[in-house]
């Protein structure tokens, strides 16, 4: 199975909304661990101790070659056209460490970057402030200041008066900012939102480290005063390989779509990385992954796509360890077009979702050796602290044909039997339903065939109809049933509005529910994620009862690395995945 | 011959135009949308951003106008399109410039193609001559069987087998003789001359072997047939009857003439090898034209696809012309008026 690049890119989600936010906590070397003698090789220990597993004595220096599973097509994520998880992987480590989600889901700020962590100064208008460490500088010695954050704001403001020709991946966060101001030689940053604007994720999304705005100025872009120059500077950052760094790594060499070579940034103010060099090699063809690993052309990988055959083949490679897991970075679902002549009937939709056996489908597709989490909530995976199961109580995905028939009979339908044709209460035969998916996606094609079988049991004839153009199909609403993937992340508030509210362009199955719209708006008004999560779950319950989107499973992802290295952990809470703590990586010392 | 060449080149222009129209229609009429990449990002970009992206790729213009713009650049506003003005149009990958990419990658691809073709030709010709001289012998049967075998195997399979063999040899030897992807190592620039040669050879060997095996069969079959025909000709019999030594007959009279038809297939063979290189590059992840074409198709990058097709079209036309001219040089009986 291959997840299309755009869907894999979704894994970046809000957490990568500001690239600079992607960050790491201080490196942990043999000397500064709480237990210097700790040894926990392999990834077996990661289940119980996800943040501190795979530790061991680290030798000095060394080189690690990491696979990047699809080409990266730019050097920055400032512009939508180059925004992908692969760009993130290529440039990961050259931005200041700010904060991160650990594998356990815990959110932490980097103590080396902040002299004072982000805090609320005012609730109306929402005003956030933090102070950057005096030591925090770009590799040329220029201090990291509020102007670097201001640069991010200008780019993602969506305001032509600030940036002309900018094509930011999103303006959802920075579009609500009124001002970014500095004090204390620019080290104290104050972000003020527009009157009435709010964002419960403020602790994460606004605390950006920024871009090296002084380099834009040195290149002749008067970005602060000339919106057109600002726009042009974002193109320059996207086209030009960064030779700058504000993080633990600096790019030594690289070629777009092919390779990036990173070495430690000697002017980094935090602890230095363990390894001498990290090479990111693009190895796009899954058939090439295993030979490249066996040939030690690569030492590890954390592909954004999951290929069951490749995963199973890993077992034949000596000297590596690997694992699969998921925390909802991409999750699959079956959608019903609610404006369909027949499927607009809620009872029919409920019966369809009840007849589909998700557990059986999961086993049929992934087998027993790949751990796959059922998706039981539209927003939170089972690993989220906010998770509540809304799917099981509805009976959706249970494959309970009798229950599905009962729903239909109660609603006045007849013919809900295998070999028969379902007939509406008005006496019309339900015509064949089209099930669509992206051409070439075997897992989704197999799911379609299984759905065909399930629904035949309640008298519904399903026609399989793959599509080459998922985007066009969804936008046009050209489907009856469709399977595709959405992303999830520890950040969720903006997604509620974008995916499920009536006016949103991404509400592809045309759900119209005033209560859902109101709850999504209410979630945005909260000041804490906990409060927003409570509302999100109220929305999720309503959404499940709409029977328009059937969550299936969290798409598994897998990681593999050579046994020669330590301090590398799968992190399904970060779009950077295995890359999230690369300054901690090291060669396993011989003794 | 000069006039003939000019006529052929002029005649190539409508052929190239037709090829470009055909390619343009194929890519444009495919259902994939170059804007999908950004439309489906989460959170989604603003409609203004999507519109700006659309305008940058000229997707706001009708299809016929986009082709006209690609060809002439007349009516464009960004200064980035118009083949007649030396501009290849914008790529969906904003950071990559199509002209630069094609020129850089063409060198990488042609290095692979020419190397493989040359080795394939030498091996094929040698085996063809031996097969002809020892017709129906065990050697002939072996060479012929191998030729048919390699001819029958699809290039992607041959490449995968060669790669697997290389990995196994590395495993057994315990040293990484062969690299399975890329044209060079990441630290190539820092290497000494000897190390650079070693590195290039390590990366070049497996993809070259894959292409050689495919190309060898064609040369073998042609050379064998051509040599047999010459060996049965009157002038060879006459040379033998005159009492010339066998080696001289074979070298001066037989091989020299038998090479003429084989030399004609050299250019088509190179062109075929370019096709094979598209697949071989993908398997060995060489950053050549093949990988660029595949990536461009996957991204619905219309102008990038057009540029590669145009380059390959010109390559084919010039190659065919060269083959015709070479035939005239080698065979004095042929004259182009």
CSV table of C-alpha atoms in Angstrom, one decimal, chain B:
chain,number,residue,atom,x,y,z
B,1,UNK,CA,24.9,15.6,-47.6
B,2,UNK,CA,24.6,19.0,-45.9
B,3,UNK,CA,21.4,19.8,-47.7
B,4,UNK,CA,20.1,16.3,-46.9
B,5,UNK,CA,20.9,17.0,-43.2
B,6,UNK,CA,19.2,20.3,-43.2
B,7,UNK,CA,16.1,18.9,-44.9
B,8,UNK,CA,15.9,16.2,-42.3
B,9,UNK,CA,16.3,18.7,-39.5
B,10,UNK,CA,13.5,20.9,-40.9
B,11,UNK,CA,11.3,17.9,-41.3
B,12,UNK,CA,11.9,17.1,-37.7
B,13,UNK,CA,10.2,20.3,-36.5
B,14,UNK,CA,6.6,19.3,-37.3
B,15,UNK,CA,7.4,15.8,-35.8
B,16,UNK,CA,8.5,17.4,-32.6
B,17,UNK,CA,5.5,19.7,-32.6
B,18,UNK,CA,3.2,16.8,-33.1
B,19,UNK,CA,4.9,14.9,-30.3
B,20,UNK,CA,4.6,17.9,-28.0
B,21,UNK,CA,0.9,18.3,-28.7
B,22,UNK,CA,0.3,14.6,-28.1
B,23,UNK,CA,2.3,14.6,-24.9
B,24,UNK,CA,0.6,17.8,-23.7
B,25,UNK,CA,-2.8,16.3,-24.3
B,26,UNK,CA,-1.9,13.0,-22.6
B,27,UNK,CA,-0.8,14.8,-19.5
B,28,UNK,CA,-3.5,17.4,-19.5
B,29,UNK,CA,-6.3,14.9,-20.1
B,30,UNK,CA,-5.2,12.6,-17.3
B,31,UNK,CA,-7.5,13.1,-14.3
B,32,UNK,CA,-4.7,14.0,-11.8
B,33,UNK,CA,-4.6,17.6,-10.9
B,34,UNK,CA,-1.3,19.4,-10.2
B,35,UNK,CA,-3.1,21.3,-7.4
B,36,UNK,CA,-4.0,18.1,-5.5
B,37,UNK,CA,-0.7,18.4,-3.7
B,38,UNK,CA,-1.7,21.5,-1.9
B,39,UNK,CA,-5.5,21.2,-1.8
B,40,UNK,CA,-5.2,18.2,0.5
B,41,UNK,CA,-2.8,19.6,3.0
B,42,UNK,CA,-4.1,19.8,6.5
B,43,UNK,CA,-4.7,22.5,7.5
B,44,UNK,CA,-5.7,23.4,4.0
B,45,UNK,CA,-4.1,26.5,2.4
B,46,UNK,CA,-6.3,29.6,1.9
B,47,UNK,CA,-8.3,29.8,-1.3
B,48,UNK,CA,-6.1,32.8,-2.2
B,49,UNK,CA,-3.0,30.6,-1.9
B,50,UNK,CA,-4.6,27.9,-4.0
B,51,UNK,CA,-5.5,30.5,-6.6
B,52,UNK,CA,-2.0,32.0,-6.6
B,53,UNK,CA,-0.6,28.5,-7.1
B,54,UNK,CA,-3.1,27.9,-9.9
B,55,UNK,CA,-2.1,31.1,-11.6
B,56,UNK,CA,1.6,30.4,-11.2
B,57,UNK,CA,1.1,27.1,-13.1
B,58,UNK,CA,-1.1,28.8,-15.7
B,59,UNK,CA,-3.9,26.5,-14.6
B,60,UNK,CA,-6.2,29.5,-14.7
B,61,UNK,CA,-5.9,29.5,-18.5
B,62,UNK,CA,-7.7,27.2,-21.0
B,63,UNK,CA,-5.7,24.2,-22.1
B,64,UNK,CA,-5.1,25.4,-25.6
B,65,UNK,CA,-3.7,28.7,-24.2
B,66,UNK,CA,-1.4,26.9,-21.9
B,67,UNK,CA,0.1,25.0,-24.8
B,68,UNK,CA,0.4,28.2,-26.8
B,69,UNK,CA,2.1,29.8,-23.8
B,70,UNK,CA,4.4,26.8,-23.4
B,71,UNK,CA,5.4,27.1,-27.1
B,72,UNK,CA,5.7,30.8,-27.5
B,73,UNK,CA,5.6,32.6,-24.2
B,74,UNK,CA,3.4,35.2,-25.8
B,75,UNK,CA,0.8,36.6,-23.4
B,76,UNK,CA,2.6,35.3,-20.3
B,77,UNK,CA,3.1,37.4,-17.2
B,78,UNK,CA,5.7,35.7,-15.1
B,79,UNK,CA,8.6,35.6,-17.5
B,80,UNK,CA,9.0,31.8,-17.0
B,81,UNK,CA,7.4,30.2,-20.0
B,82,UNK,CA,7.9,30.1,-23.8
B,83,UNK,CA,10.0,27.4,-25.4
B,84,UNK,CA,10.9,29.7,-28.3
B,85,UNK,CA,12.3,32.1,-25.8
B,86,UNK,CA,14.3,29.4,-24.1
B,87,UNK,CA,11.9,29.0,-21.1
B,88,UNK,CA,10.5,25.7,-20.2
B,89,UNK,CA,7.6,26.9,-17.9
B,90,UNK,CA,7.1,26.6,-14.2
B,91,UNK,CA,7.4,23.4,-12.3
B,92,UNK,CA,5.0,22.3,-9.6
B,93,UNK,CA,8.1,22.0,-7.5
B,94,UNK,CA,8.7,25.7,-7.2
B,95,UNK,CA,12.3,25.3,-6.0
B,96,UNK,CA,13.3,23.4,-9.2
B,97,UNK,CA,13.9,24.9,-12.6
B,98,UNK,CA,13.0,22.6,-15.4
B,99,UNK,CA,15.8,23.7,-17.8
B,100,UNK,CA,18.5,23.3,-15.2
B,101,UNK,CA,17.1,20.0,-14.0
B,102,UNK,CA,16.9,18.5,-17.5
B,103,UNK,CA,20.3,19.6,-18.5
B,104,UNK,CA,21.9,18.3,-15.3
B,105,UNK,CA,20.1,15.1,-15.3
B,106,UNK,CA,20.7,14.5,-19.0
B,107,UNK,CA,24.4,14.3,-18.3
B,108,UNK,CA,23.8,11.7,-15.6
B,109,UNK,CA,21.5,9.6,-17.8
B,110,UNK,CA,23.7,9.8,-20.9
B,111,UNK,CA,26.7,8.7,-18.9
B,112,UNK,CA,24.9,5.6,-17.9
B,113,UNK,CA,23.4,5.0,-21.4
B,114,UNK,CA,26.6,5.5,-23.4
B,115,UNK,CA,28.7,3.4,-21.1
B,116,UNK,CA,26.2,0.6,-21.2
B,117,UNK,CA,25.7,0.8,-24.9
B,118,UNK,CA,29.4,0.7,-25.6
B,119,UNK,CA,30.0,-2.3,-23.4
B,120,UNK,CA,26.9,-4.0,-24.7
B,121,UNK,CA,28.0,-3.4,-28.3
B,122,UNK,CA,31.5,-4.7,-27.7
B,123,UNK,CA,30.2,-7.9,-26.0
B,124,UNK,CA,27.4,-8.4,-28.4
B,125,UNK,CA,29.6,-8.0,-31.5
B,126,UNK,CA,32.2,-10.3,-30.1
B,127,UNK,CA,29.7,-13.0,-29.2
B,128,UNK,CA,27.9,-12.5,-32.6
B,129,UNK,CA,31.2,-13.0,-34.5
B,130,UNK,CA,32.1,-16.1,-32.5
B,131,UNK,CA,28.5,-17.5,-32.9
B,132,UNK,CA,28.7,-17.0,-36.7
B,133,UNK,CA,32.2,-18.5,-37.0
B,134,UNK,CA,31.1,-21.5,-34.9
B,135,UNK,CA,27.6,-21.8,-36.2
B,136,UNK,CA,25.4,-24.4,-34.4
B,137,UNK,CA,28.2,-25.3,-32.0
B,138,UNK,CA,27.8,-25.4,-28.2
B,139,UNK,CA,29.3,-21.9,-28.0
B,140,UNK,CA,26.8,-20.6,-30.6
B,141,UNK,CA,23.9,-22.2,-28.8
B,142,UNK,CA,25.1,-20.8,-25.4
B,143,UNK,CA,25.5,-17.2,-26.7
B,144,UNK,CA,22.2,-17.4,-28.6
B,145,UNK,CA,20.3,-18.8,-25.6
B,146,UNK,CA,21.7,-16.1,-23.4
B,147,UNK,CA,20.8,-13.5,-25.9
B,148,UNK,CA,17.2,-14.7,-26.1
B,149,UNK,CA,17.0,-15.0,-22.4
B,150,UNK,CA,18.1,-11.4,-21.8
B,151,UNK,CA,16.0,-10.2,-24.6
B,152,UNK,CA,12.9,-11.9,-23.1
B,153,UNK,CA,13.5,-10.6,-19.6
B,154,UNK,CA,11.9,-7.2,-18.8
B,155,UNK,CA,14.5,-4.6,-17.9
B,156,UNK,CA,12.9,-3.9,-14.4
B,157,UNK,CA,13.3,-7.6,-13.6
B,158,UNK,CA,16.9,-7.8,-14.9
B,159,UNK,CA,17.8,-4.6,-12.9
B,160,UNK,CA,16.2,-6.1,-9.7
B,161,UNK,CA,18.1,-9.4,-10.2
B,162,UNK,CA,21.4,-7.6,-10.8
B,163,UNK,CA,20.9,-5.4,-7.7
B,164,UNK,CA,20.1,-8.5,-5.6
B,165,UNK,CA,23.2,-10.3,-7.0
B,166,UNK,CA,25.3,-7.2,-6.1
B,167,UNK,CA,24.0,-7.1,-2.6
B,168,UNK,CA,24.7,-10.8,-2.1
B,169,UNK,CA,28.2,-10.5,-3.4
B,170,UNK,CA,28.8,-7.7,-0.9
B,171,UNK,CA,27.3,-9.9,1.8
B,172,UNK,CA,29.6,-12.8,1.0
B,173,UNK,CA,32.7,-10.7,0.5
B,174,UNK,CA,32.0,-8.6,3.6
B,175,UNK,CA,32.9,-5.4,1.7
B,176,UNK,CA,30.6,-3.0,-0.1
B,177,UNK,CA,31.9,-3.3,-3.6
B,178,UNK,CA,28.6,-2.3,-5.2
B,179,UNK,CA,26.3,0.5,-4.3
B,180,UNK,CA,22.6,0.0,-4.9
B,181,UNK,CA,21.5,3.5,-5.4
B,182,UNK,CA,22.7,6.9,-6.4
B,183,UNK,CA,25.3,7.9,-8.9
B,184,UNK,CA,27.9,8.8,-6.3
B,185,UNK,CA,28.3,8.8,-2.5
B,186,UNK,CA,27.4,11.8,-0.4
B,187,UNK,CA,31.0,12.6,0.4
B,188,UNK,CA,32.2,12.3,-3.2
B,189,UNK,CA,33.5,15.9,-3.3
B,190,UNK,CA,35.8,15.2,-0.4
B,191,UNK,CA,37.3,12.1,-2.0
B,192,UNK,CA,40.8,11.7,-3.5
B,193,UNK,CA,41.0,11.0,-7.3
B,194,UNK,CA,41.4,7.3,-6.7
B,195,UNK,CA,38.6,7.2,-4.2
B,196,UNK,CA,36.4,9.0,-6.7
B,197,UNK,CA,37.1,6.5,-9.5
B,198,UNK,CA,36.4,3.7,-7.0
B,199,UNK,CA,33.1,5.4,-6.0
B,200,UNK,CA,31.9,6.0,-9.5
B,201,UNK,CA,32.7,2.4,-10.5
B,202,UNK,CA,30.9,1.1,-7.4
B,203,UNK,CA,27.7,3.0,-8.3
B,204,UNK,CA,28.0,2.6,-12.1
B,205,UNK,CA,28.5,-1.1,-12.2
B,206,UNK,CA,25.1,-2.6,-11.3
B,207,UNK,CA,22.9,-0.3,-13.4
B,208,UNK,CA,25.4,-0.6,-16.3
B,209,UNK,CA,25.3,-4.4,-16.1
B,210,UNK,CA,21.5,-4.3,-16.1
B,211,UNK,CA,21.5,-2.2,-19.3
B,212,UNK,CA,24.3,-4.1,-20.9
B,213,UNK,CA,22.5,-7.4,-20.5
B,214,UNK,CA,19.5,-6.0,-22.3
B,215,UNK,CA,21.5,-4.4,-25.0
B,216,UNK,CA,23.9,-7.3,-25.6
B,217,UNK,CA,21.2,-9.5,-27.0
B,218,UNK,CA,20.3,-7.1,-29.8
B,219,UNK,CA,23.9,-6.7,-31.0
B,220,UNK,CA,24.5,-10.4,-30.8
B,221,UNK,CA,21.6,-11.3,-33.0
B,222,UNK,CA,22.4,-8.6,-35.5
B,223,UNK,CA,26.1,-9.3,-35.7
B,224,UNK,CA,25.6,-13.1,-36.0
B,225,UNK,CA,23.2,-12.7,-38.8
B,226,UNK,CA,25.3,-10.1,-40.6
B,227,UNK,CA,28.5,-12.1,-40.2
B,228,UNK,CA,26.8,-15.3,-41.5
B,229,UNK,CA,25.6,-13.4,-44.6
B,230,UNK,CA,29.1,-12.0,-45.3
B,231,UNK,CA,30.8,-15.3,-44.7
B,232,UNK,CA,28.6,-16.9,-47.3
B,233,UNK,CA,29.2,-14.1,-49.9
B,234,UNK,CA,31.2,-14.6,-53.0
B,235,UNK,CA,34.0,-12.1,-52.2
B,236,UNK,CA,34.8,-13.9,-49.0
B,237,UNK,CA,34.9,-17.2,-50.9
B,238,UNK,CA,37.1,-15.5,-53.5
B,239,UNK,CA,39.4,-14.2,-50.8
B,240,UNK,CA,39.7,-17.7,-49.3
B,241,UNK,CA,40.3,-19.2,-52.8
B,242,UNK,CA,43.1,-16.6,-53.4
B,243,UNK,CA,44.9,-18.3,-50.5
B,244,UNK,CA,44.6,-15.4,-48.1
B,245,UNK,CA,45.2,-16.3,-44.5
B,246,UNK,CA,42.0,-17.1,-42.5
B,247,UNK,CA,42.6,-14.2,-40.0
B,248,UNK,CA,43.0,-11.7,-42.8
B,249,UNK,CA,39.9,-12.9,-44.6
B,250,UNK,CA,37.9,-12.7,-41.4
B,251,UNK,CA,39.2,-9.3,-40.3
B,252,UNK,CA,39.6,-7.4,-43.5
B,253,UNK,CA,36.9,-8.8,-45.7
B,254,UNK,CA,34.3,-10.4,-43.4
B,255,UNK,CA,34.2,-8.4,-40.2
B,256,UNK,CA,34.7,-5.0,-41.7
B,257,UNK,CA,31.6,-5.5,-44.0
B,258,UNK,CA,29.6,-7.3,-41.4
B,259,UNK,CA,29.9,-4.3,-39.1
B,260,UNK,CA,28.2,-1.9,-41.4
B,261,UNK,CA,24.6,-3.0,-40.7
B,262,UNK,CA,25.4,-3.4,-37.0
B,263,UNK,CA,26.7,0.2,-36.9
B,264,UNK,CA,23.4,1.4,-38.1
B,265,UNK,CA,21.6,-0.1,-35.1
B,266,UNK,CA,24.0,1.7,-32.7
B,267,UNK,CA,21.9,4.8,-32.6
B,268,UNK,CA,18.5,3.1,-32.2
B,269,UNK,CA,20.2,0.9,-29.5
B,270,UNK,CA,21.2,4.0,-27.6
B,271,UNK,CA,17.6,5.3,-27.9
B,272,UNK,CA,16.3,2.0,-26.6
B,273,UNK,CA,18.8,2.2,-23.8
B,274,UNK,CA,17.5,5.6,-22.8
B,275,UNK,CA,14.1,3.9,-22.4
B,276,UNK,CA,15.7,1.2,-20.3
B,277,UNK,CA,17.5,3.8,-18.3
B,278,UNK,CA,14.3,5.4,-17.2
B,279,UNK,CA,13.4,2.1,-15.4
B,280,UNK,CA,17.0,1.3,-14.3
B,281,UNK,CA,17.5,4.8,-12.9
B,282,UNK,CA,14.3,4.4,-10.9
B,283,UNK,CA,15.4,1.1,-9.4
B,284,UNK,CA,18.9,2.3,-8.6
B,285,UNK,CA,17.7,5.8,-7.8
B,286,UNK,CA,20.0,7.6,-10.1
B,287,UNK,CA,19.1,11.2,-10.3
B,288,UNK,CA,18.7,11.2,-14.1
B,289,UNK,CA,16.1,12.0,-16.6
B,290,UNK,CA,14.2,8.8,-16.0
B,291,UNK,CA,13.6,9.5,-12.3
B,292,UNK,CA,12.8,13.1,-13.2
B,293,UNK,CA,10.2,12.0,-15.7
B,294,UNK,CA,8.6,9.5,-13.3
B,295,UNK,CA,8.5,12.1,-10.5
B,296,UNK,CA,7.0,14.7,-12.9
B,297,UNK,CA,4.3,12.3,-14.1
B,298,UNK,CA,3.5,11.5,-10.5
B,299,UNK,CA,3.2,15.2,-9.6
B,300,UNK,CA,1.2,16.0,-12.8
B,301,UNK,CA,4.1,18.4,-13.6
B,302,UNK,CA,3.0,19.1,-17.2
B,303,UNK,CA,5.8,21.4,-18.2
B,304,UNK,CA,8.5,19.1,-16.8
B,305,UNK,CA,7.1,16.1,-18.7
B,306,UNK,CA,7.0,18.2,-21.8
B,307,UNK,CA,10.6,19.2,-21.4
B,308,UNK,CA,11.8,15.7,-21.0
B,309,UNK,CA,9.8,14.4,-23.9
B,310,UNK,CA,11.1,17.3,-26.0
B,311,UNK,CA,14.7,16.5,-25.1
B,312,UNK,CA,14.2,12.8,-25.8
B,313,UNK,CA,12.5,13.7,-29.1
B,314,UNK,CA,15.4,15.8,-30.2
B,315,UNK,CA,17.7,13.0,-29.1
B,316,UNK,CA,15.9,10.4,-31.2
B,317,UNK,CA,15.7,12.6,-34.3
B,318,UNK,CA,19.4,13.6,-34.1
B,319,UNK,CA,20.3,9.9,-33.4
B,320,UNK,CA,18.4,8.7,-36.5
B,321,UNK,CA,20.0,11.3,-38.6
B,322,UNK,CA,23.4,10.4,-37.3
B,323,UNK,CA,22.7,6.7,-38.1
B,324,UNK,CA,21.8,7.6,-41.7
B,325,UNK,CA,24.8,9.7,-42.2
B,326,UNK,CA,27.1,7.1,-40.6
B,327,UNK,CA,25.8,4.5,-43.0
B,328,UNK,CA,26.7,6.8,-45.9
B,329,UNK,CA,30.2,7.2,-44.5
B,330,UNK,CA,30.7,3.5,-43.9
B,331,UNK,CA,29.1,2.2,-47.1
B,332,UNK,CA,30.4,4.0,-50.2
B,333,UNK,CA,27.5,2.7,-52.3
B,334,UNK,CA,25.1,4.9,-50.4
B,335,UNK,CA,24.7,8.5,-51.4
B,336,UNK,CA,22.2,11.0,-50.2
B,337,UNK,CA,21.1,13.6,-52.7
